[in-house]
Coordinates of C-alpha atoms in Angstrom, one line a residue:
M1 CA 1.9 -13.3 0.9
S2 CA 3.7 -10.5 2.0
H3 CA 3.0 -9.0 5.4
L4 CA 3.7 -5.2 4.6
P5 CA 0.8 -3.3 5.4
F6 CA -1.9 -2.4 3.1
A7 CA -1.2 1.1 4.2
L8 CA 2.5 1.2 3.4
R9 CA 2.6 -0.1 -0.4
A10 CA -0.1 2.6 -1.4
G11 CA 1.8 5.2 0.6
L12 CA 5.1 4.7 -1.5
V13 CA 3.5 5.9 -4.3
S14 CA 2.0 8.9 -2.7
M15 CA 5.4 9.6 -1.6
A16 CA 6.9 9.5 -5.3
V17 CA 4.2 12.0 -6.4
L18 CA 5.7 14.3 -4.2
L19 CA 9.4 13.6 -5.1
A20 CA 7.9 13.9 -8.4
A21 CA 6.4 17.2 -8.1
C22 CA 9.9 18.2 -8.2
G23 CA 10.6 17.4 -11.4
S24 CA 8.6 19.1 -14.0
S25 CA 7.4 19.2 -17.0
P26 CA 5.5 22.5 -18.6
P27 CA 2.2 23.5 -17.1
D28 CA -1.1 22.1 -18.8
T29 CA -3.8 24.5 -18.8
I30 CA -7.5 22.7 -18.5
S31 CA -10.0 24.6 -20.8
L32 CA -13.4 23.0 -19.9
P33 CA -16.2 24.1 -22.3
A34 CA -18.4 27.1 -20.2
Q35 CA -21.9 25.5 -20.3
G36 CA -23.7 27.7 -17.6
A37 CA -22.2 29.8 -14.8
A38 CA -21.2 26.9 -12.8
V39 CA -18.6 25.8 -14.9
S40 CA -15.1 27.3 -14.1
A41 CA -12.3 27.0 -16.9
D42 CA -8.0 27.6 -16.9
V43 CA -7.0 25.2 -14.1
R44 CA -3.3 25.0 -14.4
T45 CA -1.8 21.9 -13.7
Q46 CA 1.8 20.5 -14.3
P47 CA 2.2 16.8 -14.7
V48 CA 4.3 14.9 -11.9
R49 CA 5.6 11.6 -13.1
R50 CA 8.1 9.5 -11.8
E51 CA 9.2 5.5 -11.5
L52 CA 11.3 5.0 -9.0
T53 CA 13.1 1.1 -8.3
K54 CA 14.4 0.5 -4.7
P55 CA 17.9 2.3 -4.1
G56 CA 20.4 -0.6 -4.5
C57 CA 18.2 -3.1 -6.1
K58 CA 18.6 -4.5 -9.8
G59 CA 16.6 -6.7 -11.8
E60 CA 12.9 -7.2 -12.5
D61 CA 11.9 -8.2 -8.9
C62 CA 12.6 -4.8 -7.3
P63 CA 9.9 -3.5 -5.7
R64 CA 8.9 -0.2 -7.6
I65 CA 6.8 2.7 -7.3
V66 CA 5.1 4.6 -10.0
V67 CA 3.7 8.2 -9.9
D68 CA 1.5 9.9 -12.6
S69 CA 0.0 12.8 -10.8
I70 CA -0.2 16.6 -11.0
A71 CA 0.8 19.7 -9.4
F72 CA -1.1 23.2 -9.2
P73 CA 1.1 26.0 -9.9
E74 CA -0.8 28.6 -8.7
I75 CA -3.0 26.9 -6.2
P76 CA 0.3 25.3 -3.8
A77 CA -2.3 24.5 -1.0
L78 CA -4.0 21.9 -3.4
T79 CA -0.7 20.8 -4.3
Q80 CA 0.0 19.8 -0.8
H81 CA -3.3 18.6 -0.3
V82 CA -3.3 16.1 -3.0
D83 CA 0.0 14.7 -1.6
S84 CA -1.3 14.5 2.0
S85 CA -4.8 12.8 1.0
L86 CA -2.7 10.5 -1.3
A87 CA -0.8 9.4 1.7
G88 CA -3.7 9.2 3.7
M89 CA -5.2 6.6 1.3
T90 CA -2.2 4.1 2.1
G91 CA -3.5 2.8 5.3
V92 CA -0.7 3.0 7.7
D93 CA -1.4 1.4 11.3
A94 CA -2.7 3.9 13.8
N95 CA 0.4 2.8 15.7
L96 CA 2.9 4.1 13.2
R97 CA 0.8 7.0 11.6
G98 CA 2.6 9.7 13.6
A99 CA 6.0 8.7 12.6
Y100 CA 5.4 9.1 8.7
R101 CA 3.9 12.7 8.0
T102 CA 5.1 12.9 4.9
I103 CA 5.7 10.9 1.8
D104 CA 9.3 11.0 1.7
E105 CA 9.4 9.2 5.3
Y106 CA 6.8 6.9 3.8
I107 CA 8.9 5.8 1.0
A108 CA 11.8 5.3 3.0
Y109 CA 9.8 3.1 5.1
F110 CA 8.6 1.2 2.1
W111 CA 12.1 0.5 1.0
R112 CA 12.7 -1.3 4.0
T113 CA 9.8 -3.3 4.0
A114 CA 8.5 -4.0 0.7
Q115 CA 9.0 -7.7 -0.9
P116 CA 10.3 -8.1 -4.3
R117 CA 7.9 -7.6 -7.3
D118 CA 5.9 -5.2 -4.8
R119 CA 4.8 -2.4 -6.6
T120 CA 2.6 0.7 -6.0
E121 CA 0.8 3.2 -8.4
L122 CA -0.2 6.3 -7.7
R123 CA -2.2 8.8 -9.8
A124 CA -4.1 12.2 -10.1
K125 CA -6.1 14.2 -12.3
V126 CA -8.6 16.8 -12.3
R127 CA -11.8 14.9 -13.1
D128 CA -13.9 18.1 -13.8
V129 CA -14.4 21.8 -12.7
V130 CA -17.9 22.8 -11.5
A131 CA -19.1 25.8 -9.5
D132 CA -15.4 26.8 -8.5
V133 CA -15.0 23.1 -7.2
I134 CA -12.1 21.4 -8.5
G135 CA -12.8 17.6 -8.7
V136 CA -9.3 15.8 -8.3
E137 CA -9.1 12.0 -8.6
L138 CA -6.7 10.0 -6.3
Q139 CA -6.0 6.6 -7.3
T140 CA -3.3 4.3 -5.7
A141 CA -2.9 0.3 -7.0
Q142 CA -0.8 -1.9 -5.0
Y143 CA 0.2 -5.2 -6.5
L144 CA 1.7 -7.6 -3.5
T145 CA 3.6 -10.3 -3.8
G146 CA 1.2 -13.7 -3.4
A147 CA -1.5 -11.4 -4.1
A148 CA -4.0 -12.8 -6.8
H149 CA -4.6 -9.2 -8.0
G150 CA -3.9 -5.7 -7.4
I151 CA -5.7 -3.7 -4.7
P152 CA -7.1 -0.3 -6.2
A153 CA -8.2 2.5 -3.9
T154 CA -9.9 6.2 -5.5
H155 CA -10.8 8.9 -3.7
F156 CA -12.4 12.2 -4.7
L157 CA -10.8 15.3 -3.6
N158 CA -13.2 18.4 -4.1
W159 CA -11.2 21.2 -3.4
Q160 CA -13.5 25.0 -3.3
R161 CA -11.2 27.8 -5.1
A162 CA -13.2 30.6 -3.1
S163 CA -12.6 29.1 0.7
G164 CA -9.4 27.0 -0.4
R165 CA -10.2 23.9 1.3
E166 CA -11.5 20.6 0.6
L167 CA -15.9 20.0 0.4
V168 CA -16.6 16.9 1.9
L169 CA -20.2 15.6 0.9
D170 CA -22.3 17.4 3.8
D171 CA -20.5 20.6 2.6
V172 CA -22.4 20.7 -0.5
L173 CA -25.8 18.8 1.0
I174 CA -28.4 21.0 2.1
P175 CA -28.6 20.6 5.9
G176 CA -31.2 18.0 6.7
R177 CA -30.9 16.1 3.8
R178 CA -28.4 13.4 4.0
D179 CA -31.6 10.8 3.8
Q180 CA -32.9 12.2 0.2
Y181 CA -29.7 12.2 -0.6
V182 CA -29.2 8.6 0.0
Q183 CA -32.7 7.9 -1.6
A184 CA -31.3 9.7 -4.9
L185 CA -28.2 7.3 -4.5
R186 CA -30.7 4.5 -4.7
T187 CA -32.6 5.4 -7.5
A188 CA -29.1 5.7 -9.2
H189 CA -27.8 2.1 -8.0
R190 CA -31.0 0.8 -9.6
A191 CA -30.7 2.1 -13.2
W192 CA -26.8 0.9 -12.8
L193 CA -28.0 -2.3 -12.1
K194 CA -29.8 -2.4 -15.3
Q195 CA -26.8 -1.8 -17.5
N196 CA -25.0 -4.7 -14.8
E197 CA -25.3 -8.3 -16.6
D198 CA -24.6 -10.2 -13.5
A199 CA -27.4 -8.5 -11.9
A200 CA -29.9 -9.2 -14.8
R201 CA -29.2 -12.7 -14.7
D202 CA -30.5 -13.2 -11.2
P203 CA -31.1 -10.0 -9.5
A204 CA -32.5 -11.6 -6.4
A205 CA -29.5 -13.9 -5.6
Y206 CA -27.3 -10.4 -6.9
D207 CA -29.1 -8.1 -4.4
R208 CA -28.3 -10.9 -1.7
T209 CA -24.6 -10.9 -2.1
W210 CA -24.1 -7.1 -3.5
P211 CA -26.7 -4.9 -1.5
F212 CA -26.6 -1.4 -2.4
V213 CA -24.6 0.3 0.5
E214 CA -24.1 4.1 0.8
S215 CA -21.2 6.3 -0.3
S216 CA -19.9 9.6 0.5
N217 CA -17.2 9.3 -2.2
Y218 CA -18.1 11.9 -4.5
T219 CA -17.3 14.8 -6.9
L220 CA -19.6 16.9 -9.1
T221 CA -19.1 16.9 -12.7
R222 CA -21.1 18.5 -15.6
Q223 CA -23.2 15.2 -16.0
G224 CA -24.6 14.8 -12.5
M225 CA -22.9 14.3 -9.2
V226 CA -20.6 11.1 -9.3
V227 CA -20.3 8.7 -6.2
K228 CA -17.4 6.3 -6.5
Y229 CA -17.1 2.9 -4.7
D230 CA -14.7 0.6 -3.7
A231 CA -14.0 -2.8 -5.4
Y232 CA -16.0 -5.6 -3.8
S233 CA -18.5 -2.7 -2.5
I234 CA -21.2 -3.5 -4.5
A235 CA -20.1 -5.6 -7.1
P236 CA -17.3 -8.3 -7.8
Y237 CA -13.8 -7.1 -8.0
S238 CA -14.2 -8.0 -11.8
H239 CA -16.8 -4.5 -12.0
G240 CA -13.5 -2.4 -10.7
Q241 CA -14.9 0.5 -8.9
P242 CA -18.2 0.9 -9.9
E243 CA -19.3 4.7 -10.3
L244 CA -23.2 5.7 -9.8
T245 CA -24.6 9.3 -11.8
I246 CA -27.1 11.3 -9.7
P247 CA -28.3 13.6 -12.3
Y248 CA -29.1 17.5 -11.2
D249 CA -32.4 17.3 -11.9
A250 CA -32.4 14.5 -8.9
L251 CA -30.6 16.4 -6.4
R252 CA -33.1 19.7 -6.7
G253 CA -34.0 20.5 -3.3
I254 CA -31.0 18.4 -1.9
L255 CA -27.7 20.0 -3.3
K256 CA -27.0 23.7 -2.0
P257 CA -28.0 25.9 -5.1
E258 CA -24.8 27.3 -5.4
F259 CA -23.5 24.2 -6.9
M260 CA -26.2 23.1 -8.8
P261 CA -25.6 24.3 -12.4
A262 CA -27.1 27.3 -13.9
G263 CA -30.8 26.7 -14.6
G264 CA -30.7 23.4 -12.5

């Protein structure tokens, strides 16, 4: 198996995103149907698409980077944050991190170290826009020589337009209500297990192998708060990256009022 750092390959794709942002297509406008005052619309995005092959390499075995991301023409700070967040998902060794502060630099490093057939994908899309918060779903996938399957990763980036910054979970929870959030997440997990055929066959064995764990990887949607898990965290690889949805009714007294939908 390749000895390339996991971070490295993911980062490559992220870099491609930055580069891709330079070559553009006509902007799209994401118009979300208004369902209460909490839903914002008309977030303009621009496709960022590019496929790169290691310079000087020819043939099917060349390392590749695939980018399918977005830029925000009217929110340059968010465009940059998408890029830096994708770069952060690469997980580069802490000893190297200081030397690779940009995606461009990271791409160059990937070309120097990638093995034949290594491929990284970097993707970003708007998941939803609620309460002036733009939820961007960032995804990386790494296909490494010798690995049995790809290595996926997903991160939700929640950008508040009014403040011009990312909101982590504690920013949207009422202070002191983290334990209640975890309980609501447990309830959502139990509901998810009922739809899980593997868990239904032997609940006790499944719970021992794949016990509940907490996650802070959230985004707000019109259906509720979606919480994402990594592969292998609460389910086998075949289940992908599970999502749990906490309905807003279950978040009363937990989520700050300004992030609750109208009437919630």
